[in-house]
XYZ file of C-alpha atoms in Angstrom:
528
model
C 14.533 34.738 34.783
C 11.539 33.646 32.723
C 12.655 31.282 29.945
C 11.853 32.409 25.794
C 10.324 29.266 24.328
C 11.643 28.591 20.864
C 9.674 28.690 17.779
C 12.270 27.111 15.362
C 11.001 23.312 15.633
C 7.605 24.968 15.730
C 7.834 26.766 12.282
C 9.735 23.504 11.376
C 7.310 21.041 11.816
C 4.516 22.929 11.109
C 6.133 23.887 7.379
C 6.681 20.178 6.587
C 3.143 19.108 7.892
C 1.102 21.848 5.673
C 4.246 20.909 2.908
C 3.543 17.237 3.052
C -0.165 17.474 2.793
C -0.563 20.890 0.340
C 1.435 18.478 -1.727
C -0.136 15.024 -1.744
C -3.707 17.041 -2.346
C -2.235 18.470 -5.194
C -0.800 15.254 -6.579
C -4.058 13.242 -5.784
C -6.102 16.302 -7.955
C -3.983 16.223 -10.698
C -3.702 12.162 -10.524
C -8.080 12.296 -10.494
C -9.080 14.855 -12.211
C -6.487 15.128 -15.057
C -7.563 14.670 -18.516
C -10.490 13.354 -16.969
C -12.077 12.022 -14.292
C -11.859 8.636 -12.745
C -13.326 6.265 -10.649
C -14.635 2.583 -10.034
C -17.850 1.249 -11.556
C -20.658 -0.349 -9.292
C -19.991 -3.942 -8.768
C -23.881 -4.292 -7.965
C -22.952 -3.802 -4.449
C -23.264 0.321 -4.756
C -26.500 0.430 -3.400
C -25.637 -0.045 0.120
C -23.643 3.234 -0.328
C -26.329 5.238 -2.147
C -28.732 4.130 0.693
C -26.699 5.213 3.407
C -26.310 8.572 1.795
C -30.237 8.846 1.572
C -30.381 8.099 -2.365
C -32.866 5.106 -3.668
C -30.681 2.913 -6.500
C -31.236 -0.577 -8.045
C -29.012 -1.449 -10.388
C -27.364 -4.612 -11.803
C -23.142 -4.374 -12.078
C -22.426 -1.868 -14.658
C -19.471 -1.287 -17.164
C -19.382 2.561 -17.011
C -18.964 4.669 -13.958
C -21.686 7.042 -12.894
C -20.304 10.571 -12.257
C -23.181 11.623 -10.619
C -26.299 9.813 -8.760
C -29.873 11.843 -8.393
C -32.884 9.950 -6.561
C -35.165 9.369 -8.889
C -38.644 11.820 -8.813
C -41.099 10.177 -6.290
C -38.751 7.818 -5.060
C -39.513 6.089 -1.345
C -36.852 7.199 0.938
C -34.058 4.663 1.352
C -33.708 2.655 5.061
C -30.234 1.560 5.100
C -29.424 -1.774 6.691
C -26.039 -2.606 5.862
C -23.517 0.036 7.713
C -20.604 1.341 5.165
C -18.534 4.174 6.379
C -18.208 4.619 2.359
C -22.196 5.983 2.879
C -20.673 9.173 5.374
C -18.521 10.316 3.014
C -21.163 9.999 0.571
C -23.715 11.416 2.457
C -21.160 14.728 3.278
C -20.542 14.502 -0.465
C -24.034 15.068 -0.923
C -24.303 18.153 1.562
C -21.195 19.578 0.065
C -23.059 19.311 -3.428
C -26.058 21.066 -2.247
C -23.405 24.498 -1.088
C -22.782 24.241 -4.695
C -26.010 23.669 -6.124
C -26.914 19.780 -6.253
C -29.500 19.496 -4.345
C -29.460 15.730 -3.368
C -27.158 14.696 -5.944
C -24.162 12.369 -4.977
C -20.979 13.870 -7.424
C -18.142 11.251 -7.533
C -15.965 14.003 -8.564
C -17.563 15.867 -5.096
C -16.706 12.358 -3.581
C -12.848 11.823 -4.585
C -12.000 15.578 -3.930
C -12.778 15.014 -0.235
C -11.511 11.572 0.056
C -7.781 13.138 -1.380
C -8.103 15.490 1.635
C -8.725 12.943 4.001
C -5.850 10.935 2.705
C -3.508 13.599 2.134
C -4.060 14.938 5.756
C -3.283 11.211 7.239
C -0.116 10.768 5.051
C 0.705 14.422 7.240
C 0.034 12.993 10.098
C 2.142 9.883 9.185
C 4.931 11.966 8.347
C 4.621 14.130 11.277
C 5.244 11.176 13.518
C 7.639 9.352 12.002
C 11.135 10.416 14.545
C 13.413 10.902 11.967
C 15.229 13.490 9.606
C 13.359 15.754 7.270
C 14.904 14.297 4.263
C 13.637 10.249 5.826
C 10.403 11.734 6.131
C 10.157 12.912 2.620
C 11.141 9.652 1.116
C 8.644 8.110 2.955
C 5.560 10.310 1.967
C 7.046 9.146 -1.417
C 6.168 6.100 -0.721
C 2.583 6.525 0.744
C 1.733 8.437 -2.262
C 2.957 5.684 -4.741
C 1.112 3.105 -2.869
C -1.934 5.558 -2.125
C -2.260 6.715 -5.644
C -2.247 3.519 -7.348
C -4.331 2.547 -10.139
C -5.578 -0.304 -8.003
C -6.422 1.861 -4.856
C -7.135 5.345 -5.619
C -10.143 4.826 -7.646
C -11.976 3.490 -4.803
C -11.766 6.934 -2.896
C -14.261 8.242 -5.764
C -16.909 4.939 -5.918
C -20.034 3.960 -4.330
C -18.070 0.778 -2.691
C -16.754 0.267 0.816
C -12.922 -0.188 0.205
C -12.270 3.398 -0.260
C -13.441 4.001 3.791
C -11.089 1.255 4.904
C -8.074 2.799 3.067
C -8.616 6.073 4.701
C -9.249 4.385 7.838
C -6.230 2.432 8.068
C -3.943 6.241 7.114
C -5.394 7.476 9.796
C -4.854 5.317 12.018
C -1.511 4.709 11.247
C -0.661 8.581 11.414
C -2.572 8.678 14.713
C -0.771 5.831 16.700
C 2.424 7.707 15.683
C 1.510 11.017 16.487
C 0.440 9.484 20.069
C 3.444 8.609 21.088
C 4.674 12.219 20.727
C 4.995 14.873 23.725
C 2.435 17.233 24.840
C -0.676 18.180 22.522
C 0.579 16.145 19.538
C -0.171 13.254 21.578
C -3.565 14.318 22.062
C -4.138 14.902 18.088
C -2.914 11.587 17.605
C -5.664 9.921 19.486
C -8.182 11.970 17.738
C -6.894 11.135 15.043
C -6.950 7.181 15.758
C -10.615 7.261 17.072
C -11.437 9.033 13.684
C -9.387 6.438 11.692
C -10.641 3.577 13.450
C -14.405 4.015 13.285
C -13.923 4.803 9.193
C -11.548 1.109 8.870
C -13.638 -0.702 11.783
C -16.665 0.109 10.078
C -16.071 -0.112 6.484
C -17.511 -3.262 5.948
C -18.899 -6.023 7.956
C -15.308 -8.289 7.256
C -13.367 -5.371 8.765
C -15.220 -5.380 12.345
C -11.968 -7.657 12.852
C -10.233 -4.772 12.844
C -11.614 -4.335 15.969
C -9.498 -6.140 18.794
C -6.204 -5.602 16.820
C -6.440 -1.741 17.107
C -7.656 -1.813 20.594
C -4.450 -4.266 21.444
C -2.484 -1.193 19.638
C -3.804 1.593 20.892
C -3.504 -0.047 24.690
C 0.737 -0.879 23.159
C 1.511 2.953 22.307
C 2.460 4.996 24.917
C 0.483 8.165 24.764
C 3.758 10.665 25.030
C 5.048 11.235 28.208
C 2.070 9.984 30.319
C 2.757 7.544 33.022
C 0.866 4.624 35.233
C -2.651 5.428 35.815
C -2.956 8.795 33.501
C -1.422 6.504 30.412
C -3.966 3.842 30.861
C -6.373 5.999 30.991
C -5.644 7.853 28.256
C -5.541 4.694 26.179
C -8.948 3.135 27.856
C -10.736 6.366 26.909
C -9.611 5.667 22.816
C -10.803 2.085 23.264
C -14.063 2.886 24.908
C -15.130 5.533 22.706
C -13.834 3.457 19.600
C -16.094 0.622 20.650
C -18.652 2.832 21.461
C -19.621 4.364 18.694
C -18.974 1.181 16.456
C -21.623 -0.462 18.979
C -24.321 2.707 18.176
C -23.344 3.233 14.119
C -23.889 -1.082 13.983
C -26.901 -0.733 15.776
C -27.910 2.058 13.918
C -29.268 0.860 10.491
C -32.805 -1.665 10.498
C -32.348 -5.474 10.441
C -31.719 -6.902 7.331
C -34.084 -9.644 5.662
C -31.806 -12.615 5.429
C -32.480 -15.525 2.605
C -34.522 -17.808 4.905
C -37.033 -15.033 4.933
C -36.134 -14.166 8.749
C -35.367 -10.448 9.843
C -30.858 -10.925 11.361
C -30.065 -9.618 14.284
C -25.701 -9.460 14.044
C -24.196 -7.253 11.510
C -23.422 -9.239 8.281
C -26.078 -12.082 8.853
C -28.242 -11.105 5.734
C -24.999 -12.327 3.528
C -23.627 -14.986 5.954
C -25.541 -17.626 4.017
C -24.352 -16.049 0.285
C -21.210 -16.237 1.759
C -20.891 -19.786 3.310
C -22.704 -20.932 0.484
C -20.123 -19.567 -2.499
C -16.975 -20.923 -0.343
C -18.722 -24.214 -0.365
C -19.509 -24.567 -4.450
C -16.495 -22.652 -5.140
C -13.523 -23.317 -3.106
C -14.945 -27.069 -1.836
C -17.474 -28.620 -4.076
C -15.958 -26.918 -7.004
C -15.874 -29.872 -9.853
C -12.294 -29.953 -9.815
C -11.437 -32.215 -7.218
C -13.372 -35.238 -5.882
C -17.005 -34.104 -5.903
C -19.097 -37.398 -4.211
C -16.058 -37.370 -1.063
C -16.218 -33.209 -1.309
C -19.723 -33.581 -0.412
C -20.151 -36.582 1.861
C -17.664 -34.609 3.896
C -20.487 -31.597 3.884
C -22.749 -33.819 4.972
C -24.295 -32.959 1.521
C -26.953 -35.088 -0.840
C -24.722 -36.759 -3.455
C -27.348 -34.967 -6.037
C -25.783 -31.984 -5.168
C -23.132 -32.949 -7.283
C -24.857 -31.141 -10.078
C -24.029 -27.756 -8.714
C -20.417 -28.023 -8.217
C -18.601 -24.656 -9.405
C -22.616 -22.982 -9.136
C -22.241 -20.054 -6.785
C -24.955 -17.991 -5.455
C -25.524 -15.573 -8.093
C -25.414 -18.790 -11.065
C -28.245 -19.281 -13.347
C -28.623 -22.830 -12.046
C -27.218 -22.808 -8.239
C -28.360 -25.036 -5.375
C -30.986 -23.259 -3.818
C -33.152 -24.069 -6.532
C -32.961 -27.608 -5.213
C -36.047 -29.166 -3.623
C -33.701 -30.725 -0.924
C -31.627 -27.467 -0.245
C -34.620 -25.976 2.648
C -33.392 -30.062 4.102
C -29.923 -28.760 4.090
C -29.377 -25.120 4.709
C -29.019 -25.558 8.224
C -25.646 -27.284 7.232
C -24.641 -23.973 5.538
C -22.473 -22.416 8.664
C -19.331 -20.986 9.152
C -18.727 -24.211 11.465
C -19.090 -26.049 8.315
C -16.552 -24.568 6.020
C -14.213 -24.441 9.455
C -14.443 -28.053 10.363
C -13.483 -29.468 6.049
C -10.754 -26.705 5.958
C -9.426 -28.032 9.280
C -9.561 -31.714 8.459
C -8.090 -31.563 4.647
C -5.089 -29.012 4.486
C -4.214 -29.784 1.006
C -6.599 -28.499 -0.155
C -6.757 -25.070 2.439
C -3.093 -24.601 1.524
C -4.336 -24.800 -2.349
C -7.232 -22.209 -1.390
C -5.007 -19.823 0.382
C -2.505 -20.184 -2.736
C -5.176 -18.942 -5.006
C -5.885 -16.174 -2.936
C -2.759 -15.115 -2.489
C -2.457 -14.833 -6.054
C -5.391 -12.849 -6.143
C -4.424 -10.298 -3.588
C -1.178 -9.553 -5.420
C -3.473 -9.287 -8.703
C -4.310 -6.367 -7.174
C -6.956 -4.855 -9.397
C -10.331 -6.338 -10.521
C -10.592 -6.578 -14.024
C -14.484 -5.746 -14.648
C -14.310 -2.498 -12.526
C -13.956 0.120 -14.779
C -12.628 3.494 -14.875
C -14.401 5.969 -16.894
C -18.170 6.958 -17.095
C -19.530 6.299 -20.417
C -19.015 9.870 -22.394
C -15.356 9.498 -22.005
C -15.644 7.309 -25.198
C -13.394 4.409 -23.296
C -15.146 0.387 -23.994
C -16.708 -1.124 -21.606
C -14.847 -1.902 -18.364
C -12.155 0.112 -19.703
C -9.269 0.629 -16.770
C -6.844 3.516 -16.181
C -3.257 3.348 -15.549
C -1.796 6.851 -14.252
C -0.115 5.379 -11.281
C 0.288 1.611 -11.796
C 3.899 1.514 -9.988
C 3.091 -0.911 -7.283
C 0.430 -2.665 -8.783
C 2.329 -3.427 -11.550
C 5.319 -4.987 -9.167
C 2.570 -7.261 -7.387
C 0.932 -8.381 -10.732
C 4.637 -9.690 -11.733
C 4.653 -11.372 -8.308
C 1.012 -12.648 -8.640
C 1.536 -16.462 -10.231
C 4.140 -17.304 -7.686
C 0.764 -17.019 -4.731
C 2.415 -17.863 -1.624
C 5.717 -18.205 -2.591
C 6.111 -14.566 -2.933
C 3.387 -13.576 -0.598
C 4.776 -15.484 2.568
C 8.478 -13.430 1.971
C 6.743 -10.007 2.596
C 4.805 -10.879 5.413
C 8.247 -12.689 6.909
C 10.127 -9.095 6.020
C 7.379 -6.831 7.755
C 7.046 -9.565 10.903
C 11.021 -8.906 11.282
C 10.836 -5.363 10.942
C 8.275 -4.972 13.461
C 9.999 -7.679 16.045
C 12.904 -5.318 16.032
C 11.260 -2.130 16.407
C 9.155 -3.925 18.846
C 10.217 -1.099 21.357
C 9.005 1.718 19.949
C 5.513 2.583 18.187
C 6.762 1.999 14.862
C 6.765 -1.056 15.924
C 3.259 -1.623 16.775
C 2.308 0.080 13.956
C 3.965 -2.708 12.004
C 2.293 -5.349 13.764
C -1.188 -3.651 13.687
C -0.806 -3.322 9.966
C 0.826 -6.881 9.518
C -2.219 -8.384 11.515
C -4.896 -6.475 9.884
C -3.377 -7.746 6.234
C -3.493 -11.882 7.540
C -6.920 -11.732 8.849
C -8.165 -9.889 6.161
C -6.359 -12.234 3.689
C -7.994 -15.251 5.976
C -11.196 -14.173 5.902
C -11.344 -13.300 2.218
C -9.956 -16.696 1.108
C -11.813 -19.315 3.167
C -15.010 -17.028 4.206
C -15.957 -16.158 0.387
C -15.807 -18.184 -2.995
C -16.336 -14.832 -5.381
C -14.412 -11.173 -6.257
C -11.301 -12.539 -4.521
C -9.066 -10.017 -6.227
C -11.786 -7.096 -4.824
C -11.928 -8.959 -1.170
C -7.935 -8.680 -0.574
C -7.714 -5.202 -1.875
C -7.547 -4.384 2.159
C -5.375 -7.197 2.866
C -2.989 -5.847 0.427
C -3.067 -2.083 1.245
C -2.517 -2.900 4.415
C 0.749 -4.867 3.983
C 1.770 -2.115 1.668
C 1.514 0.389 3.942
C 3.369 -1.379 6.029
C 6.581 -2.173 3.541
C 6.861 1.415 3.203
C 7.131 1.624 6.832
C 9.379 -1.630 7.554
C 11.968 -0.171 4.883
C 12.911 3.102 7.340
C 16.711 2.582 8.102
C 17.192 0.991 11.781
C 18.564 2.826 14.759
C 21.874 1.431 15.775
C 20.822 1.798 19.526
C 16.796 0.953 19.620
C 13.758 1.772 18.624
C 13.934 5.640 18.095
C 11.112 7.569 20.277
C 10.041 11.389 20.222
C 10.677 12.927 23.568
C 13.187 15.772 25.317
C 14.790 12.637 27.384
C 15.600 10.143 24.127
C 19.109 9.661 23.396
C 18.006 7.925 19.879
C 15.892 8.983 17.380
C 14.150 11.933 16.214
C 14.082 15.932 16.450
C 13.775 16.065 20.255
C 14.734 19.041 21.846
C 17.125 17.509 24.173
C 19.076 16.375 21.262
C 18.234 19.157 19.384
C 19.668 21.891 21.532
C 22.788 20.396 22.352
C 25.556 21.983 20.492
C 27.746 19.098 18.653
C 24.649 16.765 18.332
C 22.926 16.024 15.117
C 21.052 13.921 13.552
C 22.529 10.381 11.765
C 20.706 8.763 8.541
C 19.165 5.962 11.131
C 17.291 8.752 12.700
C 19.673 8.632 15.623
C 21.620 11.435 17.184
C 25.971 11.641 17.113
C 27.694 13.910 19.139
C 31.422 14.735 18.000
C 31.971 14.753 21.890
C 33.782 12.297 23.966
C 32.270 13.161 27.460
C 29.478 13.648 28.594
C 28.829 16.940 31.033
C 25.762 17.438 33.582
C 22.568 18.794 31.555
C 22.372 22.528 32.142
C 18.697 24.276 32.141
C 18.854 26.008 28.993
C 16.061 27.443 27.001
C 16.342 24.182 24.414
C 15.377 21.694 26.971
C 11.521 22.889 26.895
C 8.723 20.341 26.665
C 7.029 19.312 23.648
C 4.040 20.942 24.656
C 5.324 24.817 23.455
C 6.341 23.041 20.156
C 2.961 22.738 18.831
């Protein structure tokens, strides 16, 4: 006799999914749009975005934000060679806003419209694979949206700066490694959905190619649903490949940048590897706070240089205008700032300190909000959602002292889900969040509180995700065959079973019988 498949978890699932997402978009619309809308002004940065999308813009930082950007009459065409993920949203932004009649006009309002579907589909997908009760689930989106909707995050989403990418990269691919290790087609759509996620966070900016290795050690961790020994390998080897694929042909794929020596760079970032090196020396080394003439006989630097302690790149009066610099820029190298950091951890521990107050800062204070008709001052800020930011800004002066805690609390969390994907979700979010934090503090002397915006997103993300109750057995897992966790339909069709606040199953049955075939044990597959 031919077994009916059942369409209860179906129409289950499938309600909560379009629920969960019909409702973030709406709460990310009303939170944008509503009086007015908002966004985050141009650090001086937001041409790299603009040129990606095919729009020509030179412009100093400004105060006000810039609803709309149209390439000036006669302008040359733009040649992009800095790769921002921000630019393909922009650029789709732009081809949306010619259906609607701007013709090559980038509309921030265009812009943050589809980034809230973007992130309000990956907080589904999040939701979707999380193995636990409806009402679990629910408290959770709660939580993505409170940290996704935050004065110091969401106005990225509408900007012409490269953060916003990263944050819908890093939803994505959290909802996608879940959704993997679900039965049948879901597992498919979960892969998709971490490709997808991963090129937007891999490729965000130049500091998040690190993302690299950490997702590919993540993707190779989750078990893509019920596939076993070769087919599960290859499964994951396929994400990997085309992951590194196409971040190998979108890196390759913008024209070599003219670097400050005057030579043409051949590595992604090179053009600001200089800038870079050269801020973390005069602002976190040679800063004029500490011993200046030992500071720079360490460097290896002229004892004139002394007069340029605390002088960044971008200062009236910085080193390069030096005679003797061209004598000495050889000596500006990541190997440089490696080698003092390594040898005096006083003061590495008092860098890190300072950027760990910055990350919990949260929020730059000279990005600001509003375009210039909405009658706000300059720089002016929002605050419709400043729940979480406002909990890290309390936390901010105590740097380390409260930032070491929360890493220690999500490390836990993910050592005893270590089983499961959660798990490794955990982990891939805690990693992501150190060498982010790493890199921002000792790679870069300027806009720390901007540079650990990803850092801190991602350690968010993953707070909401450490706080889900703990199994009493193990990690739980999707599947007909789990006896923990989730809606399977194992545990699902058995009469007497439900499921526990853990996200575990009881049974108000002492023994234990021989499974019978019944029309509830059906593979995941039919469920979709």
């Amino acid at each position: 006799m031919k077994l009916e498949v059942p369409k209860r978890r179906l129409g289950a699932e499938a309600k909560l999914g379009i629920g969960v997402f019909g409702t973030s978009f709406a709460v990310f619309v009303l939170r944008f749009l509503v009086p007015r809308p908002i966004a985050m002004s141009n650090n001086g940065d937001g041409g790299r975005v603009l040129c990606g999308a095919g729009i020509t813009w030179k412009g100093l930082p400004e105060a006000f934000v810039h609803l709309a950007y149209t390439p000036a009459p006669g302008a040359p065409p733009c040649h992009p060679t800095y790769l921002l993920t921000q630019s393909w949203l922009a650029d789709l932004a732009v081809g949306i806003g010619r259906l609607i009649g701007l013709p090559g006009t980038l509309s921030l309002v265009v812009l943050g419209l589809l980034s809230s579907v973007i992130a309000a589909a990956a907080i589904a997908a999040i939701v979707l694979g999380l193995p636990y009760s409806s009402r679990t689930r629910l408290a959770v989106a709660a939580g993505l949206l409170l940290v996704v909707a935050d004065s110091a995050f969401f106005g990225y989403f509408a900007a012409i700066l490269g953060e916003g990418a990263a944050f819908l990269g890093l939803l994505l691919i959290v909802g996608g490694l879940l959704l993997t290790a679900r039965e049948g087609r879901w597992s498919y759509a979960g892969m998709a959905v971490t490709l997808v996620g991963g090129v937007l966070a891999v490729n965000a900016k130049v500091q998040t190619l690190t993302i690299l290795p950490i997702l590919a050690l993540a993707v190779l961790l989750v078990r893509p649903g019920t596939l076993r020994g070769a087919k599960r390998w290859a499964a994951s080897a396929l994400v990997v490949g085309a992951l590194g694929a196409v971040t190998l042909y979108a890196q390759q794929s913008v024209e070599p940048a003219l670097a400050p020596d005057g030579t043409y760079t051949e590595f992604p970032g090179d053009d600001s590897r200089e800038i870079n090196v050269f801020n973390s020396v005069f602002l976190n080394i040679v800063d004029g706070k500490h011993d200046t003439q030992a500071d720079l006989a360490a460097l290896k630097l002229p004892p004139s240089f002394a007069q340029y302690a605390g002088n960044g790149w971008w200062h009236p009066h910085p080193a390069t205008m030096d005679p003797l610099y061209p004598r000495y820029r050889g000596l500006m190298t990541r190997g440089t700032v490696v080698a003092y950091f390594a040898s005096h951890p006083g003061r590495t521990l008092e860098v890190l300190n300072r950027a760990a107050t910055d990350q919990l800062t949260a929020r730059p204070d000279y990005l600001g909000s509003f375009d210039q008709d909405a009658g706000f001052a300059p720089h002016a800020q929002e605050y419709r959602v400043p729940v979480v930011s406002s909990l890290t800004g309390l936390l901010s002066p105590l740097g380390l002292v409260a930032l070491v805690p929360i890493w220690l609390f999500v490390l836990v969390r993910a050592w005893l889900r270590r089983r499961g994907p959660l798990g490794v979700v955990l982990a891939f979010l805690f990693t992501v969040s150190v060498t982010q934090f790493g890199a921002a503090a000792l790679g870069d002397g300027i806009e720390g509180v901007k540079h650990q915006s990803v850092a801190l997103f991602a350690i968010l993300l993953a707070v909401v995700l450490a706080a889900l109750p703990q199994s009493r057995s193990s990690e739980p897992r999707w599947g007909r065959n789990s006896s923990v966790g989730g809606p399977s339909s194992a545990a699902a069709g058995r009469p007497g079973v439900t499921f526990d606040q853990n996200g575990g199953t009881s049974s108000s049955t002492k023994t234990s019988s021989p499974a019978k075939p019944t029309r509830n044990n059906v593979v995941d597959d039919a469920r979709l």
